[in-house]
CSV table of C-alpha atoms and ligand atoms in Angstrom, one decimal:
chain,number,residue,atom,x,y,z
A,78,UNK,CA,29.6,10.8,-56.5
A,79,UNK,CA,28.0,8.0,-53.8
A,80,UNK,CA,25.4,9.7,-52.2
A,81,UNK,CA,25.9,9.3,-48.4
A,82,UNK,CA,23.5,7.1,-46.8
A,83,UNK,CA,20.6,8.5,-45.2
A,84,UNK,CA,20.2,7.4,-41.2
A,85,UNK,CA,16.8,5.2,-40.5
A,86,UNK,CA,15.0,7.5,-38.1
A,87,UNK,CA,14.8,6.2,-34.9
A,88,UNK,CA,11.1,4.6,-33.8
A,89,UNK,CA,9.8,6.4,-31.0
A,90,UNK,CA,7.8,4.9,-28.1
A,91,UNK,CA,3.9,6.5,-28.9
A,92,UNK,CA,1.2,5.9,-26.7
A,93,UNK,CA,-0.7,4.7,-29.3
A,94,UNK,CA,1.1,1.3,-29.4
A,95,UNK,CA,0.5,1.1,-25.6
A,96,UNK,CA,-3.4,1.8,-26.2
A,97,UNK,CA,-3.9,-0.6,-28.6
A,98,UNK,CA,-2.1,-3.4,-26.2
A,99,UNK,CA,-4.2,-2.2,-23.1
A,100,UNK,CA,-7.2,-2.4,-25.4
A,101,UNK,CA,-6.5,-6.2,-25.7
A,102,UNK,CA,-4.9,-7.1,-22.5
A,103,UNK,CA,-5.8,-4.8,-20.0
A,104,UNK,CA,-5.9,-6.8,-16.1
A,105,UNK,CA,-9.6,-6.9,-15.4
A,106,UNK,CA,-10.1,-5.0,-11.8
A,107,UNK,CA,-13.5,-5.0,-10.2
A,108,UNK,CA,-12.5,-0.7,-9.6
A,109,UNK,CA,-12.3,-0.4,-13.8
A,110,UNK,CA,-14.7,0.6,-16.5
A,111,UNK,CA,-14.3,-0.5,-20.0
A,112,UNK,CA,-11.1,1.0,-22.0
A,113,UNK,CA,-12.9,4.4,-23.6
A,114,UNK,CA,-15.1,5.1,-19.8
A,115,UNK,CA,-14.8,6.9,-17.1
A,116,UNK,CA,-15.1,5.3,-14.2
A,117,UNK,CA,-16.8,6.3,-10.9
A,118,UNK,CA,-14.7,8.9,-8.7
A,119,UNK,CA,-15.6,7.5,-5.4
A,120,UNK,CA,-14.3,3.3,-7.0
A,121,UNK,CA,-11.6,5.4,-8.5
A,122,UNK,CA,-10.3,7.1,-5.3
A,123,UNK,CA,-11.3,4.0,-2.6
A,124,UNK,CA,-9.0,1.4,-5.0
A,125,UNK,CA,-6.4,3.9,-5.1
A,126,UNK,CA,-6.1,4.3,-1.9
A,127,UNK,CA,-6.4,0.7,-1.0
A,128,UNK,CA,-3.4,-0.1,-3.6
A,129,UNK,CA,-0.9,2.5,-1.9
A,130,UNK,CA,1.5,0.1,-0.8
A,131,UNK,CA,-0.3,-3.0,-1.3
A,132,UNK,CA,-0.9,-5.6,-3.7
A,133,UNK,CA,-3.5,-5.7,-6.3
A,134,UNK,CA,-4.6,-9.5,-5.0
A,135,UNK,CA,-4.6,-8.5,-1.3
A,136,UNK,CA,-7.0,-5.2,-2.3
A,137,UNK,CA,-9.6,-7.2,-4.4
A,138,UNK,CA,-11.6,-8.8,-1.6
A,139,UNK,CA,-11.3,-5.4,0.8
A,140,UNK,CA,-12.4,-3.1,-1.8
A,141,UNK,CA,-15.7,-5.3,-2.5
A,142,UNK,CA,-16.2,-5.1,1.3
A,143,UNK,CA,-16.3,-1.3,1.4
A,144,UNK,CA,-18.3,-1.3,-1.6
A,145,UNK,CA,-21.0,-3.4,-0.2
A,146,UNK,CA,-20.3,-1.6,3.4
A,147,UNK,CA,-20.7,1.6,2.2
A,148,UNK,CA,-21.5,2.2,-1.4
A,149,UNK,CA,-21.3,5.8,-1.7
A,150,UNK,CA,-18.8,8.2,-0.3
A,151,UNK,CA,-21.8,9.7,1.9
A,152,UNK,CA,-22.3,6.4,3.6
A,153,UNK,CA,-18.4,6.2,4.1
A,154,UNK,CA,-18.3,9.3,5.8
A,155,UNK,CA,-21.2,8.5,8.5
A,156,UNK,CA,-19.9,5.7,9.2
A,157,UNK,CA,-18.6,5.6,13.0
A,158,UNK,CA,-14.3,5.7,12.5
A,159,UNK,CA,-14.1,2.7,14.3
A,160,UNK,CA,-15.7,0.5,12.2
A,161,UNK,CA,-14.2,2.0,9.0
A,162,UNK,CA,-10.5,1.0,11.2
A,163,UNK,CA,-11.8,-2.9,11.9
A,164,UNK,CA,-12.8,-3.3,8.2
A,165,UNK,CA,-9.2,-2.1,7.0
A,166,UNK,CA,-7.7,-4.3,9.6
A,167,UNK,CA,-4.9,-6.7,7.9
A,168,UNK,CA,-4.4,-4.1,4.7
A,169,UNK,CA,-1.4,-1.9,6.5
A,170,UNK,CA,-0.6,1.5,7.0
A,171,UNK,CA,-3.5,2.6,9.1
A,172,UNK,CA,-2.9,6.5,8.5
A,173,UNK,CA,-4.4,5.6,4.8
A,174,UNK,CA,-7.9,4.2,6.9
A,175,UNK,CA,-8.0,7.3,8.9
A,176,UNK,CA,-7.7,10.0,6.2
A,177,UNK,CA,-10.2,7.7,3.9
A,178,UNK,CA,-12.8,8.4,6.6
A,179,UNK,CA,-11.9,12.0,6.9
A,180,UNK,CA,-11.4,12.9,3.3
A,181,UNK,CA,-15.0,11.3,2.6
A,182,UNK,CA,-16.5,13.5,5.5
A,183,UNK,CA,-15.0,16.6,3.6
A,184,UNK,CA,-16.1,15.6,0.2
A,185,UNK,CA,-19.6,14.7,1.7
A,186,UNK,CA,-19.9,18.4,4.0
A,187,UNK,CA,-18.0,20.4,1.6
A,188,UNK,CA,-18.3,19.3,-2.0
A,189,UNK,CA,-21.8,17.6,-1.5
A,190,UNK,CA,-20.8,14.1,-2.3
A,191,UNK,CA,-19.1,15.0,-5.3
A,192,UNK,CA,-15.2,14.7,-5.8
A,193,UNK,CA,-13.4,17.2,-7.1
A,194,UNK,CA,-12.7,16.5,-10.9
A,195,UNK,CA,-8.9,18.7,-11.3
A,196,UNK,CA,-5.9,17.5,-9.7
A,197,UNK,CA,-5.2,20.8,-7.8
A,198,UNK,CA,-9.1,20.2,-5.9
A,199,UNK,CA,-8.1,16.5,-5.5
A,200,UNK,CA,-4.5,16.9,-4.3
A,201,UNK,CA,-6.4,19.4,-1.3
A,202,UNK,CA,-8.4,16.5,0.1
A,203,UNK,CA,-6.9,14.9,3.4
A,204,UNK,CA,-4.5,11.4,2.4
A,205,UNK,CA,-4.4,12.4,-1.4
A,206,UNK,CA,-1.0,13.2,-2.4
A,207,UNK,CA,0.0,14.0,-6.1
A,208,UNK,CA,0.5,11.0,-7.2
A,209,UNK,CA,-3.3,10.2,-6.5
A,210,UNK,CA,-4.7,12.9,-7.4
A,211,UNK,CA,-3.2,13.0,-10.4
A,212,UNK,CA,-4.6,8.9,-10.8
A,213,UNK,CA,-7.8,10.1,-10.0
A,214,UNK,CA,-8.5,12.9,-12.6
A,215,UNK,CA,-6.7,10.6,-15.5
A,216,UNK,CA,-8.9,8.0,-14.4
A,217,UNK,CA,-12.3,9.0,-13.0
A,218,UNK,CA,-12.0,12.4,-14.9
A,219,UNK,CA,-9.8,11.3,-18.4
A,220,UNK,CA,-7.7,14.7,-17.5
A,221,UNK,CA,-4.4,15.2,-19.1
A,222,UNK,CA,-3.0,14.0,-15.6
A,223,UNK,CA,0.9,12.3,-15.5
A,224,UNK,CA,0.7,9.6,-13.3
A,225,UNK,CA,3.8,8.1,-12.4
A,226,UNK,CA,4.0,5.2,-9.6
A,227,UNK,CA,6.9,2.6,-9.1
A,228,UNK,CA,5.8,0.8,-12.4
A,229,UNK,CA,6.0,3.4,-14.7
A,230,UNK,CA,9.2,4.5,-13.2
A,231,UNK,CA,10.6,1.3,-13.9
A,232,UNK,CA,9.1,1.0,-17.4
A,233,UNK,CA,10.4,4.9,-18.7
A,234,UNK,CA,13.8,3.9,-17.0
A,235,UNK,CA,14.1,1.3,-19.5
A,236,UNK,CA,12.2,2.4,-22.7
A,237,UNK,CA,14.7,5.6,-22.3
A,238,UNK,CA,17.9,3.6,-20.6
A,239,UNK,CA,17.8,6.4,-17.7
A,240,UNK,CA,21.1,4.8,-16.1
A,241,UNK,CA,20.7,7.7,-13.9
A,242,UNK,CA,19.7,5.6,-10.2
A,243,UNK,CA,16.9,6.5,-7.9
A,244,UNK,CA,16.0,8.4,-6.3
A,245,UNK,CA,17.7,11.3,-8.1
A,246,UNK,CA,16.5,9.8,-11.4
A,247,UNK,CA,13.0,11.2,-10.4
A,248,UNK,CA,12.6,14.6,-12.0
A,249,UNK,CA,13.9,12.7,-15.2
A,250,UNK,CA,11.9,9.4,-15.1
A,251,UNK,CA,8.8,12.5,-14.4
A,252,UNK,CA,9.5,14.4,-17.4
A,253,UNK,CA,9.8,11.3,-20.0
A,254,UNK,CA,6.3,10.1,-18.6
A,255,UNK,CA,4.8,13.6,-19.5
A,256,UNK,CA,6.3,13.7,-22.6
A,257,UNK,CA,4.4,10.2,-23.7
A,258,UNK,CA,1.1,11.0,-22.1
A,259,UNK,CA,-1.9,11.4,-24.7
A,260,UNK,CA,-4.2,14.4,-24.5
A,261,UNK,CA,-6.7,11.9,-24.9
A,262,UNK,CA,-7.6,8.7,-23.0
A,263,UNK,CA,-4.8,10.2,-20.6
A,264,UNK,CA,-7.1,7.6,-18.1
A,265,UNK,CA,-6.6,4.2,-19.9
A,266,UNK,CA,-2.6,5.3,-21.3
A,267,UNK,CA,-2.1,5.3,-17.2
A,268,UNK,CA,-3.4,2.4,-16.1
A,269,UNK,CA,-2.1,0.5,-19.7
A,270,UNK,CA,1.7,1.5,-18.4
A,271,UNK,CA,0.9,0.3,-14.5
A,272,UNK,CA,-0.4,-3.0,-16.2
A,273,UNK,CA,2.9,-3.3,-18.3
A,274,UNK,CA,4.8,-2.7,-15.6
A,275,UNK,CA,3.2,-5.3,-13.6
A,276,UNK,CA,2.7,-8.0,-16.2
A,277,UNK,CA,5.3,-7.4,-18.9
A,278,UNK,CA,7.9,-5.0,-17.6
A,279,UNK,CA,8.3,-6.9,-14.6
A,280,UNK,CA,10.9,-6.1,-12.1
A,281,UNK,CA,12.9,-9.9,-13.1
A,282,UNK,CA,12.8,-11.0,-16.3
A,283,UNK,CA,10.9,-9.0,-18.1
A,284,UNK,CA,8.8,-10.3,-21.4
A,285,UNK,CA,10.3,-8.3,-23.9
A,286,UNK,CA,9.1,-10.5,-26.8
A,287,UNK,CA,5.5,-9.5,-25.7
A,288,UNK,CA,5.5,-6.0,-24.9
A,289,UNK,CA,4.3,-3.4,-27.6
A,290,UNK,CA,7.6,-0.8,-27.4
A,291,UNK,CA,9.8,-4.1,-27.9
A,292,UNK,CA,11.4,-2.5,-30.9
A,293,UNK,CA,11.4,0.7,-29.2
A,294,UNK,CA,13.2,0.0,-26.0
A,295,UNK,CA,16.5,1.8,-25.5
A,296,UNK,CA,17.2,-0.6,-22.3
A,297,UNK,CA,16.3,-3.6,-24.4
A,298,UNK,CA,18.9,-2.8,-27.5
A,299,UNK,CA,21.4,-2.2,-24.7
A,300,UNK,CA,20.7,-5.4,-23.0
A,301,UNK,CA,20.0,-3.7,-19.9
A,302,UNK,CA,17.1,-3.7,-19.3
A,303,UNK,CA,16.6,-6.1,-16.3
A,304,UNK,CA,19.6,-4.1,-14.4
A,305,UNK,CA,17.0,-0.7,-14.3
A,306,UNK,CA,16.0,1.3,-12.7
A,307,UNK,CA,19.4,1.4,-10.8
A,308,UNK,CA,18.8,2.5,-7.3
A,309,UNK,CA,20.9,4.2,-5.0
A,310,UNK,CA,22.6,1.8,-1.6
A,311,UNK,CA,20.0,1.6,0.8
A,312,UNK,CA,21.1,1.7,4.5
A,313,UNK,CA,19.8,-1.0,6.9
A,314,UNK,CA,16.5,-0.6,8.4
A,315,UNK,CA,16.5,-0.5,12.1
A,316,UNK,CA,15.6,-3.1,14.4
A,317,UNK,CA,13.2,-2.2,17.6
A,318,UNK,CA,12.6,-4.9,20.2
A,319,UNK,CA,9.3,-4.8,22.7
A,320,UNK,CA,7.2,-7.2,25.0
A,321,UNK,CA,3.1,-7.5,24.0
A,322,UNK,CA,1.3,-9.3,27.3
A,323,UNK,CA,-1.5,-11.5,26.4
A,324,UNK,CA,-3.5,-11.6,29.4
A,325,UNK,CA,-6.6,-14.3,29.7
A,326,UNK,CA,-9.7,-14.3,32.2
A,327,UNK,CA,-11.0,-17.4,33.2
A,328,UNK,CA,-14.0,-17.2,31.2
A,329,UNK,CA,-11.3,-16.8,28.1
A,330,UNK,CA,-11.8,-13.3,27.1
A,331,UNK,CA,-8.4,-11.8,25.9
A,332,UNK,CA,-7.3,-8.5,26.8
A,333,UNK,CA,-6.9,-6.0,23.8
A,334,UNK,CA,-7.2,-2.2,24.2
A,335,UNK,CA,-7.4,0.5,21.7
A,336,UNK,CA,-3.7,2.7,20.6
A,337,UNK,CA,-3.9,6.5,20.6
A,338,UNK,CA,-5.5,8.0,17.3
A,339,UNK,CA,-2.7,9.9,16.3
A,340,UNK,CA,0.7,8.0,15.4
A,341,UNK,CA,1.8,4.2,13.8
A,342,UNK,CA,-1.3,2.5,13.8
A,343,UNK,CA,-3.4,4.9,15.8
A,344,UNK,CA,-6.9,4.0,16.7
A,345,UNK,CA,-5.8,0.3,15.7
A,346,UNK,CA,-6.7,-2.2,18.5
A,347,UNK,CA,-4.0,-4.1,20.0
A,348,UNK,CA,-2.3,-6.7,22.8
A,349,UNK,CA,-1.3,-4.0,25.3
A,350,UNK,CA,2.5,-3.7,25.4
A,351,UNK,CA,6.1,-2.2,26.2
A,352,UNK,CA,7.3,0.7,24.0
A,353,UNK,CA,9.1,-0.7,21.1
A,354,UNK,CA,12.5,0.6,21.7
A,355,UNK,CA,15.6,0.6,18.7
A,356,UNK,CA,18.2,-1.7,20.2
A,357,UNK,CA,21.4,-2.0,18.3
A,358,UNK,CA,23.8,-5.1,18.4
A,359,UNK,CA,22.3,-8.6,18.8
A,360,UNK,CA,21.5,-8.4,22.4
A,361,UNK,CA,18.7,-11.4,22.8
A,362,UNK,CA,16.2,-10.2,25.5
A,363,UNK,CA,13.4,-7.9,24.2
A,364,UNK,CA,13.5,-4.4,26.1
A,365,UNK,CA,11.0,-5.0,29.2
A,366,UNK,CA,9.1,-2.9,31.1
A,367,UNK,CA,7.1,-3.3,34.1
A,368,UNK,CA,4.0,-5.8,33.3
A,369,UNK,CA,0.6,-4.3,33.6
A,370,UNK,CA,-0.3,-6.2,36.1
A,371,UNK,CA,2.0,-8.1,39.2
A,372,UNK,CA,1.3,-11.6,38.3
A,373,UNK,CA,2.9,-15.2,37.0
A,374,UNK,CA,4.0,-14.5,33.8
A,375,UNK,CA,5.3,-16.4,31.4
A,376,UNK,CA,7.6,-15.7,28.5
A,377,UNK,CA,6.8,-17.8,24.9
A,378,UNK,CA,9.3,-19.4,23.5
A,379,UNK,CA,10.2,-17.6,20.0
A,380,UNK,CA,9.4,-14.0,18.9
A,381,UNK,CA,7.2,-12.3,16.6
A,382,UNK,CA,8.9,-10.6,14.0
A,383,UNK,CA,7.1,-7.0,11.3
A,384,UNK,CA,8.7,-4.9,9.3
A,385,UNK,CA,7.4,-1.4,9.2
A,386,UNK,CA,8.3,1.1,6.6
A,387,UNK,CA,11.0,2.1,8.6
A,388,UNK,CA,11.9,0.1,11.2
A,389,UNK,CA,11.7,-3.8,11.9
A,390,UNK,CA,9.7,-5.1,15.0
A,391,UNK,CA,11.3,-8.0,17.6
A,392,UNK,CA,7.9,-9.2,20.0
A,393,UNK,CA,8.7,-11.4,22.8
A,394,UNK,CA,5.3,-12.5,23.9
A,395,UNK,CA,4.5,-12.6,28.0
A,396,UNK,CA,1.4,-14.4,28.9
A,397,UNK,CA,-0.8,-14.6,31.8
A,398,UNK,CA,-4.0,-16.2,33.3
A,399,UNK,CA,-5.4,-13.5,35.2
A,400,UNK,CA,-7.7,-13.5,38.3
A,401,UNK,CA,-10.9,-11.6,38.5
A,402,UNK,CA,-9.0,-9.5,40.8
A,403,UNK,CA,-6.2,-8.4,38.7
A,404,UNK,CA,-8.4,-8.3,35.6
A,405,UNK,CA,-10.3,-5.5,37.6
A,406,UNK,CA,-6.5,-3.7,38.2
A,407,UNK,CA,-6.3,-3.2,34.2
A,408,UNK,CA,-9.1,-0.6,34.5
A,409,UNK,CA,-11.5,0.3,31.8
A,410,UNK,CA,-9.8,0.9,29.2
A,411,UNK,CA,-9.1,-3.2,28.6
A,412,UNK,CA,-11.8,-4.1,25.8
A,413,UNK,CA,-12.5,-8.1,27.3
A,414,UNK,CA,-12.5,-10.1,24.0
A,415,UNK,CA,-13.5,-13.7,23.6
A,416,UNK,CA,-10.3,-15.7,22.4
A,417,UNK,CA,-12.8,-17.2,19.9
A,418,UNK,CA,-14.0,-13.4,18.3
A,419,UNK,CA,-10.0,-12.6,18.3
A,420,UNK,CA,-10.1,-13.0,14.2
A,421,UNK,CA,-13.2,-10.4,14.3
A,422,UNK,CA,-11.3,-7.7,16.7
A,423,UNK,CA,-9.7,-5.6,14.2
A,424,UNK,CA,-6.1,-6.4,14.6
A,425,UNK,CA,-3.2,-5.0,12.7
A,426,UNK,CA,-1.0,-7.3,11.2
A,427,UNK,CA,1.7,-7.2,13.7
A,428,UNK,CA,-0.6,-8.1,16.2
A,429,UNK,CA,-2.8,-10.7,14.8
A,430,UNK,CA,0.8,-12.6,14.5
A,431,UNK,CA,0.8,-11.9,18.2
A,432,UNK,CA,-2.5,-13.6,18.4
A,433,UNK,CA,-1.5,-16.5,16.1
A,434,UNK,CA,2.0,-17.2,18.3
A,435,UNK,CA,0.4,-17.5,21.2
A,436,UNK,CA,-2.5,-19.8,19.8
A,437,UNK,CA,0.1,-21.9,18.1
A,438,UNK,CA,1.9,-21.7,21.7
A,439,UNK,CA,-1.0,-23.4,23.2
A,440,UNK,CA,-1.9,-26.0,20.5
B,156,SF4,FE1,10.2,-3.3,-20.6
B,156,SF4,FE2,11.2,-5.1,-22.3
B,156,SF4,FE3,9.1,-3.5,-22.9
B,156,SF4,FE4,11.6,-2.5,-22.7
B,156,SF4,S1,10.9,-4.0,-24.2
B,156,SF4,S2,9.7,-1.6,-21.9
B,156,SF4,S3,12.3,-3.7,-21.0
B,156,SF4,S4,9.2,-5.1,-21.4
């Protein structure tokens, strides 16, 4: 009698094929160690941080600033707030600057200096959520720490064809991560999957012909890999219109002033302004309110347009030479910045593009 053919098993992704390919083509960060090290909590934590949100080319040059800044997390922490806010200016998401300052004061008064080295002590320390804590103890630590960012999501969404979309895909995408993790060099099998999801799993096109789980790859076999993860319909992200006033002296100093410390960009310096208000429909006019000061103003052609996380930003810009006079009426609140420092002041995003319209205004 024919004996029935036996199935091929079917190959498994392993870890071990993901080491051995971020042994040879890791990205070189200035934040890493060599594959096989630890790597220093407090470069560990500050780059992680940094890269919530952000792009590992617009962190590089920031992250060597702190460094030099401040090169331990006890220097961090006495520095004054302020100054730790200016030299985050341009990287986003200002809450992150504020809880970097205070979660190196707690590590410096509480835990002398030293961080935490589990993910339960990390994940207790102000602005580190799991996902960085858990990054942090692979990492710095080499615990036996899942770490799952938007990379690996996409990258165990298409080794395991997860057709499932986000976010409810989550819990599953979680669990297939665990399930590959090494109980050793848990730190390098992290970053090896971020770094294949940036440079070989990309979102388009992704170079299958290069990547170590080619044969692997459920989403590959399938041919559908590029269409995952699926997501679910997004709904439209809210528009909110304002005014910013750009007021000058005559000995050119610009009129900034600080924003509240608590809320979007608090502590962050800024063109004083309306509220931003949602306005629905495609009414033209920014929402006003009443100027700061009763003078000639006049409205700049064009309008400066942000997109926060969750709502987009419409500036009209009002300008304004001011007399001495009505300079004095702004009270002292008004931080008197020479138009020529304005790249130096600390501005957010949103409002060095108020800066730059106006400037190109003048030119
Ligand atoms: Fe991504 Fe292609 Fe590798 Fe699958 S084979 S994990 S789709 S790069």
């Amino acid at each position: 009698m024919a004996r029935k053919p036996v199935p091929k098993p079917v190959a498994k992704p392993d870890s071990d094929d993901l080491l051995a390919w971020y042994d040879r083509h890791r990205r070189r960060l200035p934040w890493r160690a060599l594959p096989g090290k630890t790597s220093d909590p407090y470069a560990v934590w500050l780059s992680e941080i940094m890269l919530q949100q952000t792009t590992v080319a617009a962190v590089k040059s920031y992250y060597e600033n702190f460094l030099a800044l401040w090169p331990t997390v006890a220097d961090l922490a006495a520095a004054p707030v302020a100054e730790v806010m200016t030299a985050w200016a341009g990287l986003g998401y200002y809450a992150r600057a504020r809880n970097l300052h205070k979660c190196a004061s707690v590590v410096a008064a509480d835990h002398g200096g030293v961080f935490p080295d589990t993910e339960e002590g990390l994940n207790a320390l102000p602005g580190i959520g799991p996902y960085t804590a858990a990054a942090i103890a692979a990492i710095a630590f080499d615990r036996h720490a899942v770490v799952v960012d938007g990379n690996v999501e996409r990258v165990m969404a298409r080794l395991f064809a997860v057709t499932e979309p986000l976010p409810q895909s989550k819990a599953r995408l979680r669990e297939l991560a665990a399930r590959l993790t090494p109980d050793e060099r848990a730190g390098d099998y992290a970053q090896g999957v971020m770094d294949l999801g940036a440079t070989v799993c990309t979102p388009k096109s992704p170079a299958c012909v290069i990547c170590p789980w080619n044969d692997r790859c459920e989403g590959r076999k399938l041919g559908i890999a590029e269409t995952l993860p699926r997501k679910a319909a997004k709904v439209e992200t809210p528009l909110r219109r304002g005014v910013a006033y750009w007021m000058m002296r005559a000995d050119g100093c610009v009129a900034l002033q600080r924003r509240p410390p608590k809320g979007l960009l608090g502590g962050m310096t800024e063109v004083p302004g309306s509220d931003w208000i949602e306005q629905k429909g495609r009414a033209k006019a920014a929402v006003g309110e009443t100027p700061p000061v009763a003078t000639k103003w006049r409205v700049l052609p064009g309008v400066v347009e942000h997109v926060f996380t969750h709502f987009r930003l419409q500036l009209i810009v009002h300008t304004a030479d001011l007399t001495a006079a009505q300079a004095k009426k702004l009270g002292p609140g008004i931080i008197w910045t020479p138009l020529e420092k304005i790249g130096a002041a600390g501005l957010p995003s949103v409002m060095a593009k108020v800066a730059k319209h106006v400037i190109k205004g003048m030119g």
